[in-house]
């Protein structure tokens, strides 16, 4: 069996919507992405303890995701107002916090940090757009000094918008964490077509599924268990093969309020992906 496409799961310690590391172990998942823990727990001692656990469980950490106090995914306008480095009121503080998260990821020996940047304005001539380029460059530069790449989570932007933005930032360590369900949930484009367009920048991915809203882009689509939505998982994996992606298949299922169901559905996703991986890679 090749090392290509190890299964992964999105995990949390004390913040974010992922599963506990113990669940990853129980499900036999060999890699995780981690939602950064709260600021007060991002200590060297905690990093060492977490590393020891990863080693003990035989799990590899592939990315650390930043998330911030005050972010809300309640509806699309709220995301616009509250998420990522785009909202001006919180931008400086969040940039500083992302740098701390980069330092914490370094303590964990992790070469990738990632985040939802927020809704990037579409008018590339606007001062606002230029300011977001500057803040993204500063974060890329900081990550590079820590030996890391920065991956932008997809969702809010169309594939064309993302390509434009990455091209305008002009940093060699800026890549994409592709989430096909988000393209559907936010109504930002057909995910398979989008994946082909941004393929050369895709360095990590989420395996998540969703169904289109009646009015895409105005209201949320619905996140559903893997294989039950509009992504088309086999086609998704075939397209990942086509673009030459060989990183982990990281399952994301954001229902921490229902831990039993979350674990059961992730277990199902592990089985589905294992089966499809064998079929697609042959
Ligand atoms: Mg995602």
GROMACS .gro file of C-alpha atoms and ligand atoms in nm:
model
  283
    1UNK     CA    1   0.000   0.000   0.000
    2UNK     CA    2   0.145   0.336  -0.099
    3UNK     CA    3   0.174   0.633   0.134
    4UNK     CA    4  -0.042   0.835  -0.098
    5UNK     CA    5  -0.361   0.984   0.048
    6UNK     CA    6  -0.338   0.876   0.414
    7UNK     CA    7  -0.673   0.930   0.582
    8UNK     CA    8  -0.692   1.226   0.819
    9UNK     CA    9  -0.941   1.394   1.046
   10UNK     CA   10  -0.987   1.751   1.169
   11UNK     CA   11  -0.914   1.750   1.543
   12UNK     CA   12  -0.943   1.990   1.836
   13UNK     CA   13  -0.787   2.015   2.181
   14UNK     CA   14  -0.990   2.286   2.353
   15UNK     CA   15  -1.113   2.505   2.067
   16UNK     CA   16  -1.280   2.454   1.733
   17UNK     CA   17  -1.521   2.199   1.595
   18UNK     CA   18  -1.298   1.897   1.544
   19UNK     CA   19  -1.285   1.561   1.721
   20UNK     CA   20  -1.066   1.475   2.018
   21UNK     CA   21  -0.733   1.312   1.936
   22UNK     CA   22  -0.856   0.997   2.115
   23UNK     CA   23  -1.132   0.963   1.855
   24UNK     CA   24  -0.876   0.973   1.575
   25UNK     CA   25  -0.685   0.698   1.751
   26UNK     CA   26  -0.994   0.484   1.809
   27UNK     CA   27  -1.085   0.515   1.441
   28UNK     CA   28  -0.730   0.420   1.336
   29UNK     CA   29  -0.675   0.748   1.150
   30UNK     CA   30  -0.301   0.810   1.092
   31UNK     CA   31  -0.301   1.190   1.034
   32UNK     CA   32  -0.477   1.496   1.173
   33UNK     CA   33  -0.514   1.864   1.111
   34UNK     CA   34  -0.546   2.053   1.437
   35UNK     CA   35  -0.754   2.357   1.526
   36UNK     CA   36  -0.517   2.576   1.729
   37UNK     CA   37  -0.597   2.561   2.101
   38UNK     CA   38  -0.685   2.871   2.304
   39UNK     CA   39  -0.412   3.128   2.358
   40UNK     CA   40  -0.356   3.047   2.727
   41UNK     CA   41  -0.297   2.678   2.648
   42UNK     CA   42  -0.050   2.736   2.360
   43UNK     CA   43   0.250   2.671   2.582
   44UNK     CA   44   0.572   2.478   2.525
   45UNK     CA   45   0.472   2.229   2.796
   46UNK     CA   46   0.137   2.163   2.628
   47UNK     CA   47   0.304   2.132   2.288
   48UNK     CA   48   0.547   1.874   2.429
   49UNK     CA   49   0.264   1.680   2.594
   50UNK     CA   50   0.064   1.681   2.271
   51UNK     CA   51   0.366   1.569   2.069
   52UNK     CA   52   0.422   1.281   2.309
   53UNK     CA   53   0.058   1.176   2.262
   54UNK     CA   54   0.086   1.194   1.882
   55UNK     CA   55   0.395   0.977   1.898
   56UNK     CA   56   0.228   0.731   2.131
   57UNK     CA   57  -0.080   0.708   1.905
   58UNK     CA   58   0.125   0.694   1.583
   59UNK     CA   59  -0.052   1.000   1.443
   60UNK     CA   60   0.112   1.265   1.222
   61UNK     CA   61   0.010   1.632   1.245
   62UNK     CA   62  -0.020   1.783   0.896
   63UNK     CA   63  -0.158   2.137   0.955
   64UNK     CA   64  -0.253   2.377   1.234
   65UNK     CA   65  -0.561   2.590   1.166
   66UNK     CA   66  -0.607   2.931   1.319
   67UNK     CA   67  -0.946   3.038   1.447
   68UNK     CA   68  -1.043   3.345   1.646
   69UNK     CA   69  -1.271   3.462   1.925
   70UNK     CA   70  -1.573   3.638   1.781
   71UNK     CA   71  -1.592   3.440   1.457
   72UNK     CA   72  -1.937   3.316   1.370
   73UNK     CA   73  -2.058   3.101   1.084
   74UNK     CA   74  -2.426   3.164   1.170
   75UNK     CA   75  -2.510   3.281   0.819
   76UNK     CA   76  -2.322   3.417   0.517
   77UNK     CA   77  -2.348   3.791   0.608
   78UNK     CA   78  -2.221   3.708   0.960
   79UNK     CA   79  -1.922   3.524   0.814
   80UNK     CA   80  -1.852   3.831   0.604
   81UNK     CA   81  -1.856   4.048   0.917
   82UNK     CA   82  -1.671   3.824   1.163
   83UNK     CA   83  -1.439   3.568   1.001
   84UNK     CA   84  -1.067   3.578   0.940
   85UNK     CA   85  -0.825   3.862   0.876
   86UNK     CA   86  -1.064   4.062   0.658
   87UNK     CA   87  -1.274   4.243   0.927
   88UNK     CA   88  -1.082   4.562   0.998
   89UNK     CA   89  -1.160   4.606   1.371
   90UNK     CA   90  -0.994   4.276   1.463
   91UNK     CA   91  -0.736   4.250   1.185
   92UNK     CA   92  -0.424   4.365   1.370
   93UNK     CA   93  -0.498   4.157   1.679
   94UNK     CA   94  -0.576   3.849   1.471
   95UNK     CA   95  -0.262   3.888   1.261
   96UNK     CA   96  -0.064   3.898   1.586
   97UNK     CA   97  -0.249   3.589   1.706
   98UNK     CA   98  -0.186   3.403   1.377
   99UNK     CA   99   0.184   3.469   1.429
  100UNK     CA  100   0.158   3.314   1.776
  101UNK     CA  101  -0.023   3.018   1.622
  102UNK     CA  102   0.260   2.986   1.371
  103UNK     CA  103   0.506   2.976   1.663
  104UNK     CA  104   0.294   2.712   1.838
  105UNK     CA  105   0.279   2.506   1.516
  106UNK     CA  106   0.658   2.530   1.502
  107UNK     CA  107   0.678   2.388   1.855
  108UNK     CA  108   0.467   2.101   1.721
  109UNK     CA  109   0.707   2.054   1.428
  110UNK     CA  110   0.425   2.131   1.185
  111UNK     CA  111   0.517   2.277   0.842
  112UNK     CA  112   0.170   2.416   0.760
  113UNK     CA  113  -0.057   2.679   0.912
  114UNK     CA  114  -0.399   2.748   0.764
  115UNK     CA  115  -0.704   2.965   0.805
  116UNK     CA  116  -1.021   3.106   0.659
  117UNK     CA  117  -0.901   3.448   0.548
  118UNK     CA  118  -1.257   3.582   0.527
  119UNK     CA  119  -1.443   3.736   0.234
  120UNK     CA  120  -1.180   3.901   0.015
  121UNK     CA  121  -1.327   4.203  -0.165
  122UNK     CA  122  -1.370   4.150  -0.537
  123UNK     CA  123  -1.266   4.496  -0.649
  124UNK     CA  124  -0.892   4.447  -0.686
  125UNK     CA  125  -0.838   4.822  -0.726
  126UNK     CA  126  -0.992   4.900  -0.387
  127UNK     CA  127  -0.764   5.012  -0.104
  128UNK     CA  128  -0.933   4.747   0.108
  129UNK     CA  129  -0.817   4.472  -0.130
  130UNK     CA  130  -0.462   4.609  -0.125
  131UNK     CA  131  -0.466   4.608   0.256
  132UNK     CA  132  -0.562   4.241   0.263
  133UNK     CA  133  -0.276   4.161   0.026
  134UNK     CA  134  -0.039   4.336   0.266
  135UNK     CA  135  -0.163   4.152   0.576
  136UNK     CA  136  -0.149   3.817   0.393
  137UNK     CA  137   0.207   3.887   0.277
  138UNK     CA  138   0.310   3.972   0.631
  139UNK     CA  139   0.169   3.643   0.758
  140UNK     CA  140   0.332   3.446   0.473
  141UNK     CA  141   0.665   3.606   0.554
  142UNK     CA  142   0.630   3.520   0.922
  143UNK     CA  143   0.533   3.160   0.841
  144UNK     CA  144   0.825   3.128   0.598
  145UNK     CA  145   1.067   3.231   0.874
  146UNK     CA  146   0.919   2.945   1.080
  147UNK     CA  147   0.972   2.708   0.786
  148UNK     CA  148   0.599   2.691   0.716
  149UNK     CA  149   0.355   2.731   0.431
  150UNK     CA  150   0.024   2.914   0.468
  151UNK     CA  151  -0.283   2.737   0.331
  152UNK     CA  152  -0.601   2.931   0.263
  153UNK     CA  153  -0.921   2.738   0.330
  154UNK     CA  154  -1.156   2.763   0.034
  155UNK     CA  155  -1.518   2.859   0.058
  156UNK     CA  156  -1.575   3.227   0.044
  157UNK     CA  157  -1.407   3.286  -0.294
  158UNK     CA  158  -1.468   3.156  -0.643
  159UNK     CA  159  -1.178   2.965  -0.800
  160UNK     CA  160  -1.107   3.262  -1.027
  161UNK     CA  161  -1.111   3.499  -0.728
  162UNK     CA  162  -0.865   3.278  -0.539
  163UNK     CA  163  -0.627   3.254  -0.834
  164UNK     CA  164  -0.633   3.631  -0.871
  165UNK     CA  165  -0.570   3.680  -0.500
  166UNK     CA  166  -0.283   3.430  -0.472
  167UNK     CA  167  -0.126   3.576  -0.784
  168UNK     CA  168  -0.151   3.925  -0.637
  169UNK     CA  169  -0.004   3.825  -0.297
  170UNK     CA  170   0.305   3.686  -0.474
  171UNK     CA  171   0.440   3.471  -0.190
  172UNK     CA  172   0.596   3.135  -0.264
  173UNK     CA  173   0.463   2.970   0.051
  174UNK     CA  174   0.096   3.055  -0.009
  175UNK     CA  175  -0.122   2.757  -0.104
  176UNK     CA  176  -0.477   2.626  -0.077
  177UNK     CA  177  -0.657   2.390   0.159
  178UNK     CA  178  -0.935   2.282  -0.074
  179UNK     CA  179  -1.277   2.213   0.079
  180UNK     CA  180  -1.526   2.097  -0.187
  181UNK     CA  181  -1.827   2.120   0.045
  182UNK     CA  182  -1.754   2.484   0.124
  183UNK     CA  183  -1.775   2.571  -0.247
  184UNK     CA  184  -2.130   2.433  -0.233
  185UNK     CA  185  -2.224   2.566   0.113
  186UNK     CA  186  -2.115   2.922   0.024
  187UNK     CA  187  -2.237   2.890  -0.335
  188UNK     CA  188  -1.898   2.993  -0.470
  189UNK     CA  189  -1.880   2.748  -0.757
  190UNK     CA  190  -1.900   2.388  -0.875
  191UNK     CA  191  -1.630   2.216  -0.666
  192UNK     CA  192  -1.479   1.977  -0.923
  193UNK     CA  193  -1.437   2.250  -1.180
  194UNK     CA  194  -1.292   2.478  -0.910
  195UNK     CA  195  -1.045   2.207  -0.802
  196UNK     CA  196  -0.916   2.171  -1.159
  197UNK     CA  197  -0.872   2.548  -1.183
  198UNK     CA  198  -0.678   2.596  -0.858
  199UNK     CA  199  -0.514   2.250  -0.864
  200UNK     CA  200  -0.154   2.367  -0.878
  201UNK     CA  201  -0.195   2.548  -0.545
  202UNK     CA  202  -0.374   2.266  -0.359
  203UNK     CA  203  -0.147   2.128  -0.086
  204UNK     CA  204  -0.407   2.002   0.162
  205UNK     CA  205  -0.775   1.918   0.140
  206UNK     CA  206  -1.091   1.850   0.334
  207UNK     CA  207  -1.324   1.563   0.269
  208UNK     CA  208  -1.660   1.710   0.350
  209UNK     CA  209  -1.995   1.698   0.174
  210UNK     CA  210  -2.287   1.931   0.135
  211UNK     CA  211  -2.599   2.012  -0.063
  212UNK     CA  212  -2.669   2.334  -0.252
  213UNK     CA  213  -2.899   2.599  -0.106
  214UNK     CA  214  -3.210   2.706  -0.297
  215UNK     CA  215  -3.041   3.048  -0.335
  216UNK     CA  216  -2.665   2.973  -0.344
  217UNK     CA  217  -2.447   3.253  -0.209
  218UNK     CA  218  -2.742   3.414  -0.028
  219UNK     CA  219  -2.814   3.137   0.219
  220UNK     CA  220  -2.620   2.836   0.346
  221UNK     CA  221  -2.622   2.504   0.176
  222UNK     CA  222  -2.641   2.210   0.416
  223UNK     CA  223  -2.344   2.009   0.544
  224UNK     CA  224  -2.425   1.637   0.526
  225UNK     CA  225  -2.241   1.308   0.598
  226UNK     CA  226  -1.968   1.223   0.346
  227UNK     CA  227  -2.106   1.060   0.033
  228UNK     CA  228  -2.461   1.192   0.082
  229UNK     CA  229  -2.415   1.538  -0.069
  230UNK     CA  230  -2.356   1.703  -0.405
  231UNK     CA  231  -1.973   1.684  -0.412
  232UNK     CA  232  -1.954   1.334  -0.565
  233UNK     CA  233  -1.673   1.172  -0.365
  234UNK     CA  234  -1.545   0.932  -0.629
  235UNK     CA  235  -1.526   1.212  -0.884
  236UNK     CA  236  -1.356   1.431  -0.622
  237UNK     CA  237  -1.087   1.168  -0.561
  238UNK     CA  238  -1.040   1.110  -0.935
  239UNK     CA  239  -0.989   1.483  -0.980
  240UNK     CA  240  -0.738   1.493  -0.691
  241UNK     CA  241  -0.547   1.218  -0.872
  242UNK     CA  242  -0.566   1.414  -1.197
  243UNK     CA  243  -0.412   1.727  -1.039
  244UNK     CA  244  -0.135   1.516  -0.882
  245UNK     CA  245  -0.242   1.566  -0.520
  246UNK     CA  246  -0.075   1.317  -0.287
  247UNK     CA  247  -0.135   1.457   0.064
  248UNK     CA  248  -0.381   1.340   0.330
  249UNK     CA  249  -0.757   1.303   0.285
  250UNK     CA  250  -0.867   1.498   0.592
  251UNK     CA  251  -1.225   1.436   0.700
  252UNK     CA  252  -1.407   1.733   0.845
  253UNK     CA  253  -1.744   1.689   1.012
  254UNK     CA  254  -1.838   1.985   1.222
  255UNK     CA  255  -2.100   1.864   1.470
  256UNK     CA  256  -1.911   1.862   1.803
  257UNK     CA  257  -2.240   1.918   1.987
  258UNK     CA  258  -2.322   1.558   1.893
  259UNK     CA  259  -1.997   1.370   1.967
  260UNK     CA  260  -2.139   1.018   1.927
  261UNK     CA  261  -2.292   1.099   1.590
  262UNK     CA  262  -1.977   1.286   1.488
  263UNK     CA  263  -1.763   0.981   1.565
  264UNK     CA  264  -2.002   0.742   1.389
  265UNK     CA  265  -2.020   0.956   1.076
  266UNK     CA  266  -1.643   1.004   1.066
  267UNK     CA  267  -1.604   0.627   1.103
  268UNK     CA  268  -1.834   0.585   0.805
  269UNK     CA  269  -1.632   0.844   0.610
  270UNK     CA  270  -1.308   0.657   0.688
  271UNK     CA  271  -1.456   0.338   0.542
  272UNK     CA  272  -1.594   0.516   0.235
  273UNK     CA  273  -1.264   0.693   0.161
  274UNK     CA  274  -1.059   0.376   0.217
  275UNK     CA  275  -1.277   0.197  -0.036
  276UNK     CA  276  -1.275   0.481  -0.291
  277UNK     CA  277  -0.900   0.536  -0.251
  278UNK     CA  278  -0.833   0.170  -0.339
  279UNK     CA  279  -1.067   0.198  -0.638
  280UNK     CA  280  -0.926   0.526  -0.770
  281UNK     CA  281  -0.555   0.461  -0.708
  282UNK     CA  282  -0.593   0.102  -0.824
  283LIG    MG1  283  -1.305   2.288   0.567
   0.00000   0.00000   0.00000
